[in-house]
CSV table of C-alpha atoms in Angstrom, one decimal:
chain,number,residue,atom,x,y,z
Q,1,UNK,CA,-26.9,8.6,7.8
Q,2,UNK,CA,-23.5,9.6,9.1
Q,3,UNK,CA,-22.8,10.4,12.2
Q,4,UNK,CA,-22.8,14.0,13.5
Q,5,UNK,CA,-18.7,13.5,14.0
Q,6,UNK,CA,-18.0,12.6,11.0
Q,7,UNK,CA,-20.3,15.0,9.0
Q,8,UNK,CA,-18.3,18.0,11.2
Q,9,UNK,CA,-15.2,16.6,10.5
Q,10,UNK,CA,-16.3,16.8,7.0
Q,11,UNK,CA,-16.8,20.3,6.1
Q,12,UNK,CA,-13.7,21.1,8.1
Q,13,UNK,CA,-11.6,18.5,5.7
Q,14,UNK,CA,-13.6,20.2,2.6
Q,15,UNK,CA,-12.7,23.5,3.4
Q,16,UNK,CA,-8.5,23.0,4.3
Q,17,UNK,CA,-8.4,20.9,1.0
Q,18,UNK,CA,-10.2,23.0,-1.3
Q,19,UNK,CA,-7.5,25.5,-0.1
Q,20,UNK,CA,-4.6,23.6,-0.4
Q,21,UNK,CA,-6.2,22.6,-3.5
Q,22,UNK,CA,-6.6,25.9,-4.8
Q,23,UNK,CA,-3.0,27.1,-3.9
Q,24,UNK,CA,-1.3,24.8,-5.6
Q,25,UNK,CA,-3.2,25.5,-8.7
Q,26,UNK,CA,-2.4,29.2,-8.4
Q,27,UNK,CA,1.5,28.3,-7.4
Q,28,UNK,CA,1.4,26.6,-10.7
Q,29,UNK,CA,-0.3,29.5,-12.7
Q,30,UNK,CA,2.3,31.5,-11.3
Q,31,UNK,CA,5.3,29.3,-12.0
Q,32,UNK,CA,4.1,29.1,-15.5
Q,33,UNK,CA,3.5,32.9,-15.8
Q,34,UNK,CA,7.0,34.3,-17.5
Q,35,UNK,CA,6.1,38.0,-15.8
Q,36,UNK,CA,6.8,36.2,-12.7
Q,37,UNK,CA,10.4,35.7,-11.2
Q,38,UNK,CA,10.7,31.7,-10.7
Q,39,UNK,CA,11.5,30.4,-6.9
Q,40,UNK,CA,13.8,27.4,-7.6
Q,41,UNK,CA,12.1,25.7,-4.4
Q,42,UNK,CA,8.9,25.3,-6.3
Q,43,UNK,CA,10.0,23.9,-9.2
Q,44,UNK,CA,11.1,19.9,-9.8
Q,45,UNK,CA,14.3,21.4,-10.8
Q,46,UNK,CA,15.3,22.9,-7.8
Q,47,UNK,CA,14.0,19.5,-6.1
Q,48,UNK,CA,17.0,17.2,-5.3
Q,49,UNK,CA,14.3,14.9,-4.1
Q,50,UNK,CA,10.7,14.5,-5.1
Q,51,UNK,CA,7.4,14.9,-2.6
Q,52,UNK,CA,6.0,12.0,-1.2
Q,53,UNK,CA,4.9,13.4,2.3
Q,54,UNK,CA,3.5,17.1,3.7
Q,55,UNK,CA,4.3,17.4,7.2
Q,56,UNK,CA,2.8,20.7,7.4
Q,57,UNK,CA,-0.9,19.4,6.4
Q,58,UNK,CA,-0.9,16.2,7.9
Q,59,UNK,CA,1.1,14.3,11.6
Q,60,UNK,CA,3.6,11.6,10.7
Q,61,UNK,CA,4.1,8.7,13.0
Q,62,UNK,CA,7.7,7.4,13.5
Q,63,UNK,CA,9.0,4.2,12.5
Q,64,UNK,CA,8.5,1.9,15.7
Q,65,UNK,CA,11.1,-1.4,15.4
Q,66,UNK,CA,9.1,-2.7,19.0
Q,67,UNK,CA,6.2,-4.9,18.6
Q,68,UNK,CA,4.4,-3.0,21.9
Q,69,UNK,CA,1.3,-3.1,19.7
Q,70,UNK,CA,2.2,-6.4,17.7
Q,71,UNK,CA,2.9,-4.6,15.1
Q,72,UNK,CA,6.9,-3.5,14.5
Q,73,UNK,CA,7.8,-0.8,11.7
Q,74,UNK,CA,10.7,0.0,9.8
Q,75,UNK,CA,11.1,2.8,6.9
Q,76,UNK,CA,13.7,2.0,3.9
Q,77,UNK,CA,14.4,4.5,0.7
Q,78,UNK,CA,14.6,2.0,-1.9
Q,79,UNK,CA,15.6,5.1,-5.0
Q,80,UNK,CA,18.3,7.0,-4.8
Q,81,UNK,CA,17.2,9.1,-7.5
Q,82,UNK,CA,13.9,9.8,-5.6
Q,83,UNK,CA,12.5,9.8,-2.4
Q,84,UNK,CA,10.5,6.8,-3.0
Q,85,UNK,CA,10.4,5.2,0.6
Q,86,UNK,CA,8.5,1.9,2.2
Q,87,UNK,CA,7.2,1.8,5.7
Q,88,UNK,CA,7.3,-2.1,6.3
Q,89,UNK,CA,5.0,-3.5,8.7
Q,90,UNK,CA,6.0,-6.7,10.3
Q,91,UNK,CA,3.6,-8.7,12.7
Q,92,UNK,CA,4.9,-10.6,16.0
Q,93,UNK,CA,3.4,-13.3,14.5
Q,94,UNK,CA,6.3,-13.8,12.1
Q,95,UNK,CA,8.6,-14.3,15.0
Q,96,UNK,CA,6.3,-17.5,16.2
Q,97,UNK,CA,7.4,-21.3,14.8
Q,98,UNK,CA,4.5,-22.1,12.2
Q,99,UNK,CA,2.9,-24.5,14.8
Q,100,UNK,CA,3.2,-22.2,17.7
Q,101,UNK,CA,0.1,-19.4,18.3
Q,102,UNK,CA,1.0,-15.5,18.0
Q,103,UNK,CA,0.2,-15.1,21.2
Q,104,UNK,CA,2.0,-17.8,22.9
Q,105,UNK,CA,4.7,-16.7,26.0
Q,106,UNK,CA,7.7,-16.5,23.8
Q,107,UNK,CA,9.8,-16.6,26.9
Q,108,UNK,CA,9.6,-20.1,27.4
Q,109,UNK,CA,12.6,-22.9,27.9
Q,110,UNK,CA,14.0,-24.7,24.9
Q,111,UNK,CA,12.5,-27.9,24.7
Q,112,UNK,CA,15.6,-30.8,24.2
Q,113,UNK,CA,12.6,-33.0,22.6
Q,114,UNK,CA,11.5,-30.4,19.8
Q,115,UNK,CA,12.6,-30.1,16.4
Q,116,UNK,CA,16.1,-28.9,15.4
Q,117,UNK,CA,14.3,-26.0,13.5
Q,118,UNK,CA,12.0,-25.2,15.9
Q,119,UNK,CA,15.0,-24.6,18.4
Q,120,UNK,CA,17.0,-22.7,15.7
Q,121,UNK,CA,13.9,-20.5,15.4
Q,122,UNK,CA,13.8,-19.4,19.0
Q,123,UNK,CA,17.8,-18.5,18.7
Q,124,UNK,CA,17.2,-16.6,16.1
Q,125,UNK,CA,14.8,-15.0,17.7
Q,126,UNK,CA,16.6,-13.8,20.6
Q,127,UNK,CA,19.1,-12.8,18.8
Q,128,UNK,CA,17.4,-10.5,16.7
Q,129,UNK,CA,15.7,-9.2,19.6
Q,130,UNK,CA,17.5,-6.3,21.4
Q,131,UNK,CA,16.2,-4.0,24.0
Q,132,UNK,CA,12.7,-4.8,22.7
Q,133,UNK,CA,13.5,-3.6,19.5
Q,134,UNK,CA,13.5,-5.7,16.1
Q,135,UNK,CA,17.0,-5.9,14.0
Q,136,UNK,CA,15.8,-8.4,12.0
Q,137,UNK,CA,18.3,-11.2,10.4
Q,138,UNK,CA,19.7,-12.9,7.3
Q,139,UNK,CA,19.1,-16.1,7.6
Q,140,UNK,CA,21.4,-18.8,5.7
Q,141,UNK,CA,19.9,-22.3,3.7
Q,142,UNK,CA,20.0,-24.0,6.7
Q,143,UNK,CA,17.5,-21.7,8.7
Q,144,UNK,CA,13.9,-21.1,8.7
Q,145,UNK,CA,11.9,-18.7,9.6
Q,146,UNK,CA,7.6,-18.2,9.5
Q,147,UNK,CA,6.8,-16.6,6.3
Q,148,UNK,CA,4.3,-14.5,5.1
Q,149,UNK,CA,2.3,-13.6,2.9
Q,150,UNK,CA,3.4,-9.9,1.2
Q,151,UNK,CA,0.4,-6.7,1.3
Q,152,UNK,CA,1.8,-3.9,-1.1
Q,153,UNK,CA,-0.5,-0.9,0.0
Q,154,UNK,CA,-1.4,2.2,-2.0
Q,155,UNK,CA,-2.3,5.2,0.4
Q,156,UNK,CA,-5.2,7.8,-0.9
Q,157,UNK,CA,-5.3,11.6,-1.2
Q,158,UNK,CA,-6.0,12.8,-4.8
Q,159,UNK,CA,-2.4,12.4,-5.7
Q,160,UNK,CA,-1.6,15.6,-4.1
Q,161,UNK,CA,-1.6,14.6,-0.5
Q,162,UNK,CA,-1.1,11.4,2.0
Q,163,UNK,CA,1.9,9.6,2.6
Q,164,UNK,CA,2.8,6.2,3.6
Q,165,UNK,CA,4.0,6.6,7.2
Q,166,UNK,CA,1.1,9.3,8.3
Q,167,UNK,CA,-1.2,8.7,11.5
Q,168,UNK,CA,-3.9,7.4,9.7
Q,169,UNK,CA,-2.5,5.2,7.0
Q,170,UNK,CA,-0.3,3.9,9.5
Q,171,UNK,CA,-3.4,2.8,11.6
Q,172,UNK,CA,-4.8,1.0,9.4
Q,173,UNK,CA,-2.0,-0.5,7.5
Q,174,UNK,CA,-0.9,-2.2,11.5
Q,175,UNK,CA,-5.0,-3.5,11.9
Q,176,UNK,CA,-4.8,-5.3,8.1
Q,177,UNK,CA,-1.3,-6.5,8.9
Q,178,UNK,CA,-2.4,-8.6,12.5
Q,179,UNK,CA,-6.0,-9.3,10.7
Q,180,UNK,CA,-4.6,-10.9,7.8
Q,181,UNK,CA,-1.2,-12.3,9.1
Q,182,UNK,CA,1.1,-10.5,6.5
Q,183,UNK,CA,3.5,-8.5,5.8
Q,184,UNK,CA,2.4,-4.9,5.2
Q,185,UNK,CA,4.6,-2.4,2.7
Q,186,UNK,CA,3.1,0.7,2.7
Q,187,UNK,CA,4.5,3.0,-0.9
Q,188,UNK,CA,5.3,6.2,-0.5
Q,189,UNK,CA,4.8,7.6,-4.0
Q,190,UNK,CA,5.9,10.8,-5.2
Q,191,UNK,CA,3.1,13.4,-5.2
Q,192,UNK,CA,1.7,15.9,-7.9
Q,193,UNK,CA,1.6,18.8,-8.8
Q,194,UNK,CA,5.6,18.3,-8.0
Q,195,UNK,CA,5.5,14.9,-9.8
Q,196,UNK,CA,2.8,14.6,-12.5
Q,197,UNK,CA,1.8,11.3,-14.2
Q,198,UNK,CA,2.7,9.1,-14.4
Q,199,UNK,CA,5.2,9.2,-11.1
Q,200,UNK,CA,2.8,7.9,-9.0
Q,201,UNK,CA,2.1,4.6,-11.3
Q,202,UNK,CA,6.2,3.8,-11.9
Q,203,UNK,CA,6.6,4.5,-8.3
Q,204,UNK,CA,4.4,1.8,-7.4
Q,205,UNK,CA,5.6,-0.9,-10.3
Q,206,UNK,CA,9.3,0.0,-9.3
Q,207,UNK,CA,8.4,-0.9,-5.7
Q,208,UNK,CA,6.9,-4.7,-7.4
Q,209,UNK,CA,10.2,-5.0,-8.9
Q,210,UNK,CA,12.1,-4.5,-5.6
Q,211,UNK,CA,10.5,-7.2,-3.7
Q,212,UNK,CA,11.1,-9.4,-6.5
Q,213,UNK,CA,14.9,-7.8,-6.5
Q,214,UNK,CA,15.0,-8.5,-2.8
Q,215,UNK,CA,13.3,-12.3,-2.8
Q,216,UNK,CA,16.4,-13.3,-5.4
Q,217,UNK,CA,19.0,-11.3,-3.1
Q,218,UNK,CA,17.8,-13.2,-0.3
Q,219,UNK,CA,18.1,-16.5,-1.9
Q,220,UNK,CA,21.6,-15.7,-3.1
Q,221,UNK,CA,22.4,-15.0,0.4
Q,222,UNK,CA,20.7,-17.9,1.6
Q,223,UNK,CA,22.9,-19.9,-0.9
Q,224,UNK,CA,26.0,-18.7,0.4
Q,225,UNK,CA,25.4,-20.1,3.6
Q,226,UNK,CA,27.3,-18.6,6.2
Q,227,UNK,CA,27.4,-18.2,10.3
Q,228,UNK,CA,24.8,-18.9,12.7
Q,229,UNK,CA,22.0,-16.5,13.4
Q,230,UNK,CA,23.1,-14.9,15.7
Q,231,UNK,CA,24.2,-11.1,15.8
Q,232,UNK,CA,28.4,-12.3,15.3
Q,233,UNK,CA,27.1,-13.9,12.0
Q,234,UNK,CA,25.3,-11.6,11.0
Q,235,UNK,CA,27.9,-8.9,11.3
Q,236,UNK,CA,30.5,-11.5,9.9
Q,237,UNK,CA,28.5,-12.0,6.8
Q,238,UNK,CA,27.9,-8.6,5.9
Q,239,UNK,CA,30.2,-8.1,3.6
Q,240,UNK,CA,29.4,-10.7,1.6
Q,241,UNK,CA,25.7,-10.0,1.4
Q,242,UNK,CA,26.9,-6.5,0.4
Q,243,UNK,CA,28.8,-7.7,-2.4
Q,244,UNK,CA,25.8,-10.1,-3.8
Q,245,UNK,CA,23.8,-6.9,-4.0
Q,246,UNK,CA,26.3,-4.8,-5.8
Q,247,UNK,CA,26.8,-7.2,-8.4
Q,248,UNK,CA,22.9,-6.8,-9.0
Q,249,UNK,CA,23.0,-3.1,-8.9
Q,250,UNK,CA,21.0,-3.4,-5.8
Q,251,UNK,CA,21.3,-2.2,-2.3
Q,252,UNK,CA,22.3,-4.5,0.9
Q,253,UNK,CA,19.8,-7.2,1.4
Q,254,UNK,CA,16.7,-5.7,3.4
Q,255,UNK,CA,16.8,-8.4,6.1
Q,256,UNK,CA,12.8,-8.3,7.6
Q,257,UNK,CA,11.8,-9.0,4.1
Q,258,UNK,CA,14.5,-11.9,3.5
Q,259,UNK,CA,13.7,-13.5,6.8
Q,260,UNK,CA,9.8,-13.4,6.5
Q,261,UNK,CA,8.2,-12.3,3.5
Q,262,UNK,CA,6.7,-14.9,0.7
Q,263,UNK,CA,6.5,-12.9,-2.3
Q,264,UNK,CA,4.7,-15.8,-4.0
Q,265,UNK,CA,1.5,-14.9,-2.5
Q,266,UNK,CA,1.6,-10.9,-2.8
Q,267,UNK,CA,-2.1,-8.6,-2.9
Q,268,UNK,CA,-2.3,-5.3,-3.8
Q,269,UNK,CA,-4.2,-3.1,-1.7
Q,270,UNK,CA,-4.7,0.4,-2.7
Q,271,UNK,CA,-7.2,3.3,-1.0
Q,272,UNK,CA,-8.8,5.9,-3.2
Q,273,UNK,CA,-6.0,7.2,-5.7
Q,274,UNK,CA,-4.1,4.0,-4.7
Q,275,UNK,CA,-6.3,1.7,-5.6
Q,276,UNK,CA,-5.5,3.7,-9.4
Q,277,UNK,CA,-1.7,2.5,-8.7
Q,278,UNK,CA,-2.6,-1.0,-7.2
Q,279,UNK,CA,-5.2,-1.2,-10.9
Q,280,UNK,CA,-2.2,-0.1,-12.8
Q,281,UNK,CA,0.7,-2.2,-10.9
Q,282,UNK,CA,-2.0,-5.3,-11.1
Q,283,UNK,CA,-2.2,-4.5,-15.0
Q,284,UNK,CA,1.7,-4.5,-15.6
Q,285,UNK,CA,2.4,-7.3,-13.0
Q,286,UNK,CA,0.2,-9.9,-15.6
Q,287,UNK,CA,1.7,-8.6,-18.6
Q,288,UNK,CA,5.1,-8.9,-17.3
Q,289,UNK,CA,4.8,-12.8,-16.6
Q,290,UNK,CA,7.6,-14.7,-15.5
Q,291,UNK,CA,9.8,-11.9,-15.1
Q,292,UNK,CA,8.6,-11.1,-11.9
Q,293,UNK,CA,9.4,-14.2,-10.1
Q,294,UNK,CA,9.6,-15.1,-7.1
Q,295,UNK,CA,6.7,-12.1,-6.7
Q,296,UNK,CA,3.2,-13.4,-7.7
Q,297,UNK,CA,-0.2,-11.2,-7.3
Q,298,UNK,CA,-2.3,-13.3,-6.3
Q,299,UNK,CA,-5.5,-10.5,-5.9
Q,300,UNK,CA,-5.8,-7.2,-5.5
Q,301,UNK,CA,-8.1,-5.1,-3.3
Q,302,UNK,CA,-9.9,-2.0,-4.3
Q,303,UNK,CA,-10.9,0.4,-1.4
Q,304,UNK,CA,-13.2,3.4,-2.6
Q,305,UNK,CA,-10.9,3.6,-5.9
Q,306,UNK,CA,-10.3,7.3,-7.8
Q,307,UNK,CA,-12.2,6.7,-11.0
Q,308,UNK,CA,-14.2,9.0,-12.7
Q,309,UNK,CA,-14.9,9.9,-16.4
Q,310,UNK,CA,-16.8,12.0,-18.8
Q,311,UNK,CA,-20.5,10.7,-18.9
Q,312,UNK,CA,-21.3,10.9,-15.6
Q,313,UNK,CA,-23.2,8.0,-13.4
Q,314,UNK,CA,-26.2,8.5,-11.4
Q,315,UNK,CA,-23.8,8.6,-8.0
Q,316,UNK,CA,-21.8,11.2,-9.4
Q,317,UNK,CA,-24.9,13.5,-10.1
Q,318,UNK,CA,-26.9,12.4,-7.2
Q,319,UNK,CA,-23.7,12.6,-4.6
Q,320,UNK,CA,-21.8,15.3,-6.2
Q,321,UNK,CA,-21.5,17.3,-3.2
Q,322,UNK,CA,-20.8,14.0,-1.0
Q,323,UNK,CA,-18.7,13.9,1.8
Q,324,UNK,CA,-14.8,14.5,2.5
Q,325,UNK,CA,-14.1,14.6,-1.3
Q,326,UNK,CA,-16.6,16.5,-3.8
Q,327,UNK,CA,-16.8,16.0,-7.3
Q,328,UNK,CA,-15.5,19.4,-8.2
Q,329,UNK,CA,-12.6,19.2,-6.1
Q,330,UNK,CA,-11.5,15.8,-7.3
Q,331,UNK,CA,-11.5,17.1,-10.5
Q,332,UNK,CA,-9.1,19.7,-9.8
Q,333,UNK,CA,-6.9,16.9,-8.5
Q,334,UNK,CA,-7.1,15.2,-11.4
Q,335,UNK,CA,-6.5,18.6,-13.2
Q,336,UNK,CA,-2.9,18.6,-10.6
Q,337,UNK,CA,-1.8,15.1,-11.4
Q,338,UNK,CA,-2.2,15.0,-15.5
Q,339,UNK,CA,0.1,16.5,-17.2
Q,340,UNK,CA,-2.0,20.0,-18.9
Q,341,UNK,CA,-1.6,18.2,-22.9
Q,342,UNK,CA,-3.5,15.1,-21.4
Q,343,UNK,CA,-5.9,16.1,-18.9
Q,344,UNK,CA,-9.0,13.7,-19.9
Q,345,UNK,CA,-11.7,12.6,-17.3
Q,346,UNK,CA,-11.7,9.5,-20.0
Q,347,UNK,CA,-7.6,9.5,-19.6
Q,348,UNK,CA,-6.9,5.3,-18.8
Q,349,UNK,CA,-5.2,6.3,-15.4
Q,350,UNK,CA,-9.1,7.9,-14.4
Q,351,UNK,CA,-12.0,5.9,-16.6
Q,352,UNK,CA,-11.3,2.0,-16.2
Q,353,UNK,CA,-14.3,1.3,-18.2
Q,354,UNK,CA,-12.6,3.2,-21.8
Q,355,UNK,CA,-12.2,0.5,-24.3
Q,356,UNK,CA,-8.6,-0.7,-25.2
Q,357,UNK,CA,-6.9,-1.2,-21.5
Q,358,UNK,CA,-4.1,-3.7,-22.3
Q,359,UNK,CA,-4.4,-6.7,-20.6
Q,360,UNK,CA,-7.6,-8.0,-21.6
Q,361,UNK,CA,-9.9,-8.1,-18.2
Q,362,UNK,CA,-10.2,-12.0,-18.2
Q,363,UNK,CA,-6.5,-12.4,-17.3
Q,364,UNK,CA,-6.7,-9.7,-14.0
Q,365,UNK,CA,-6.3,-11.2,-10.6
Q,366,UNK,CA,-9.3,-11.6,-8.1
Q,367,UNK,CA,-10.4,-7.8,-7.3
Q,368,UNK,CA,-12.3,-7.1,-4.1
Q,369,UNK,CA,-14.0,-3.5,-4.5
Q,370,UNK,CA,-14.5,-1.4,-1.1
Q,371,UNK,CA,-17.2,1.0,-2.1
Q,372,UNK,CA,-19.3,3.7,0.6
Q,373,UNK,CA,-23.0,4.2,0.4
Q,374,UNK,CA,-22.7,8.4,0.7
Q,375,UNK,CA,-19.3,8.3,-1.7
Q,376,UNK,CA,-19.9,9.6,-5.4
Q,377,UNK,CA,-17.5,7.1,-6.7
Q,378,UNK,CA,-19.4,4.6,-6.1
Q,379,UNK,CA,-20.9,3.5,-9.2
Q,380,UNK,CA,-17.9,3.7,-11.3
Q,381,UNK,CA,-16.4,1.2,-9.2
Q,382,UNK,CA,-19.1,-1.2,-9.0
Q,383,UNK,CA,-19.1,-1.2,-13.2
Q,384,UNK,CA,-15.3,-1.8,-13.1
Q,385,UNK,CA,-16.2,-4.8,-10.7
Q,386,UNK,CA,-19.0,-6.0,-13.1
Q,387,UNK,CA,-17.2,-5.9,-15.8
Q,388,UNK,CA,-14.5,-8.1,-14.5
Q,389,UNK,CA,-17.2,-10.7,-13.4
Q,390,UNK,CA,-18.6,-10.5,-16.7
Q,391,UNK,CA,-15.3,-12.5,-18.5
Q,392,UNK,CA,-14.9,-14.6,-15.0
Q,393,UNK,CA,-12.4,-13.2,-12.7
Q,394,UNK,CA,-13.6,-12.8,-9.1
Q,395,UNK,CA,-14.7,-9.5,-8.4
Q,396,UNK,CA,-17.4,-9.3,-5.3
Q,397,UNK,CA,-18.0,-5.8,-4.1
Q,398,UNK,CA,-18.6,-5.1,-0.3
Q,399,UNK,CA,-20.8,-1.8,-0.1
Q,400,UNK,CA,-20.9,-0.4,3.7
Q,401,UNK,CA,-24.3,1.5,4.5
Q,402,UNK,CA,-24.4,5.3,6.1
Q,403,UNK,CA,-20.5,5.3,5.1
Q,404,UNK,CA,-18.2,8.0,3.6
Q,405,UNK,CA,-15.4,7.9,1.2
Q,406,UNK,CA,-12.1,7.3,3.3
Q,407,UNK,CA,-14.4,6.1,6.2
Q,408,UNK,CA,-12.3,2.7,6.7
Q,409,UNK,CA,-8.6,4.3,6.6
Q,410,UNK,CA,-9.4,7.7,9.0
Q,411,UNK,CA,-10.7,5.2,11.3
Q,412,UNK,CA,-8.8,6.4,13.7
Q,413,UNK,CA,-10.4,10.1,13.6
Q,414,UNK,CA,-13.9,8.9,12.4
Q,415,UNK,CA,-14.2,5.5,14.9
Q,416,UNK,CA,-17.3,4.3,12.4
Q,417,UNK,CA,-18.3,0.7,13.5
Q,418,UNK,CA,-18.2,0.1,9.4
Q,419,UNK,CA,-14.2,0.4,9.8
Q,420,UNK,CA,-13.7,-2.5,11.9
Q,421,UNK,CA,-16.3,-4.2,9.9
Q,422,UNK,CA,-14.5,-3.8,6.8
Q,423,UNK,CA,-11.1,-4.4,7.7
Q,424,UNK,CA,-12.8,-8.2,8.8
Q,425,UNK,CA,-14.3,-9.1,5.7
Q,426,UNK,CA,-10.8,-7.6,3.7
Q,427,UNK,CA,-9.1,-9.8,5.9
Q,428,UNK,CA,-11.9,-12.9,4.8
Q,429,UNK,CA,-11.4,-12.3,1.4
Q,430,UNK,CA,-7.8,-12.2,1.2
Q,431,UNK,CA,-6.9,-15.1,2.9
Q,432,UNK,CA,-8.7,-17.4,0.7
Q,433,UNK,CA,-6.1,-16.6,-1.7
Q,434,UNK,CA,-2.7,-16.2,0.5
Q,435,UNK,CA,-3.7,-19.6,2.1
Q,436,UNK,CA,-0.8,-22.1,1.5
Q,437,UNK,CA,-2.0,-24.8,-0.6
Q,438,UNK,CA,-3.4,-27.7,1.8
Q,439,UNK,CA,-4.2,-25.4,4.0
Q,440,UNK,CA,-7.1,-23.3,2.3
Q,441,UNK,CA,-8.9,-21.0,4.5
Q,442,UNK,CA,-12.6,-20.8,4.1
Q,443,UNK,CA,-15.5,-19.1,5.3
């Protein structure tokens, strides 16, 4: 069974989101009621940008450009129609030649007997080093930096709440970035009942589509050549970089994810609701082929994902009432994020299992399902899972005993031994498909 902690925590996250739940339903009856005099600040309208965080419900943690964890963070808005932001996570390992361990003293003299590259590396390095702080770098044909392999990541909260850079997905998006070696981009997605569906979903292809933007920018940029590494050239070049990305319609090059990020070996990672977005990004990313290059998903993992649907399974009669998110309060989420004319618990953004989901199952990428013994999503997932093993795609399912829904990304409230656990054998799976080729990783 759960621990006493985490069943206290619990009931208090039950009660403070059935109310916030509840509010928003009754800010939209009144919104909707004409008797009532509309407040502009409640309405999209009167929004000049959309909602992607709460700060009142929920701490933020600032963007951190040190690597005094390992771990360095920078937050981009990649929309300017929106406030649809990206907290990158960038590893000190990307900062290490590709023969030289992460942890090795970086301090170390140039070598006059290593490689060229190897010494190029290092100056780059320290130049894009200042005060402790990561500026990052644009690195021309002739330079070469470690690259990694790219995590897009789909935070959880019904649609209604979460955010991309808050305490707890920001925890756990720095432990999968130095377990798996990769390059973490946390979506920050609009939110409901502000943004209904499908926001959410085009929020999380349009952030696809910018790494694939920003992999051809960077190649451009590359192909321009240029000056040295160093932080003259990189001022020097500026203005030329700038000018590649206005001809593309496109902002200035983003220069972590040019200098280290291999968009050929992408996963999608989403948790709860995101794992909805990463299902729905996954779907669109095989239909649109080709025109996604250089970006290729490669997997996709599914932590605790949102479904639901009309006939109910025996975990969603026998764990109704289960912790941190009941039944009867999901649906109300659901009820938030679908527009009123289309509210279905069979709707193809909640049921994966309805027939007629375009592509055909046999041509999804590898799926890893996260699922919680006491979570009453549970069996819905594990059918989606079985379903894809049934036509041949890869689909294991990791099930965690006496854990809760959420209970590996509140790991820092919760501190359940299954978080750790889990973010291992995530780490396991993945890498047996971001492995360069020759260098396969196995178990």
């Amino acid at each position: 069974m759960p621990s006493v902690a985490v069943k206290l925590y619990s009931v208090f996250f039950k009660f403070l989101l059935k109310h916030r739940l509840q509010s928003r339903i009754q800010a939209i009856d009144a919104q909707n009621n004409p008797s009532v005099p509309k407040d502009p600040s409640k309405t999209n309208q009167g929004r000049p940008f959309a909602v992607t965080s709460r700060p009142d419900e929920e701490t933020l943690a600032a963007a951190n450009p040190s690597f005094s964890d390992g771990v360095a963070t920078k937050d981009i808005h990649i929309d300017p129609l929106t406030s649809l932001s990206l907290r990158i996570f960038l590893p000190d390992s990307s900062l290490s030649p590709s023969d030289t361990p992460p942890n090795a003293d970086r301090r170390r003299s140039v070598d006059p007997n290593r490689p060229s590259s190897t010494v190029a590396s290092d100056r780059m390095r320290r130049h894009s080093l200042n005060g402790g702080e990561y500026r990052g770098y644009l690195p021309t044909a002739e330079q070469t930096g470690r690259r990694l392999p790219v995590i897009l990541q789909f935070h959880g909260g019904g649609f209604v709440s979460g955010s991309g850079d808050s305490v707890a997905n920001d925890f756990f998006c720095r432990r999968i970035a130095k377990l798996c070696d990769v390059v973490v981009i946390a979506v920050g997605y609009r939110l409901a009942p502000e943004n209904k569906y499908p926001a959410a979903f085009d929020d999380g292809l349009r952030a696809l589509y910018w790494l694939a933007k920003q992999s051809n920018l960077a190649e451009c940029s590359r192909s321009m050549g240029g000056g040295g590494g160093g932080i003259g050239g990189e001022v020097r070049r500026s203005d030329a970089h700038r000018h590649i990305a206005n001809s593309f319609g496109a902002t200035v090059v983003e220069p972590w994810i040019a200098a280290h990020a291999d968009p050929s070996r992408c996963v999608l990672l989403g948790v709860s609701c995101g794992a909805n977005i990463a299902d729905y990004v996954a779907r669109k990313a095989v239909e649109a082929g080709k025109r996604l290059d250089p970006v290729k998903v490669v997997a996709q993992v599914l932590m605790y994902p949102f479904f639901i649907g009309s006939v109910p399974t025996h975990s969603e009669i026998k764990l109704a009432n289960s912790y941190f998110y009941d039944k009867s309060m999901c649906t109300l989420a659901w009820k938030l994020f679908l527009p009123e004319e289309e509210f279905s618990l069979d709707h193809p953004a909640a049921n994966p299992l309805i027939p007629g989901r375009s592509p055909p199952l046999k041509q999804m990428p590898p799926t890893l399902t996260v699922v919680a013994e006491h979570d009453w999503m549970r069996d819905r997932a594990i059918a989606y899972s079985e379903e894809l093993r049934k036509v041949n795609v890869d689909a294991p399912v990791l099930e965690y005993k006496d854990a809760v829904h959420e209970f590996a990304t509140l790991d820092m409230l919760l501190k359940t031994p299954q978080a750790q656990a889990c973010a291992d054998d995530i780490a396991i799976w993945v890498k047996k498909y971001i492995s360069l080729r020759g260098h396969e990783f196995s178990y």
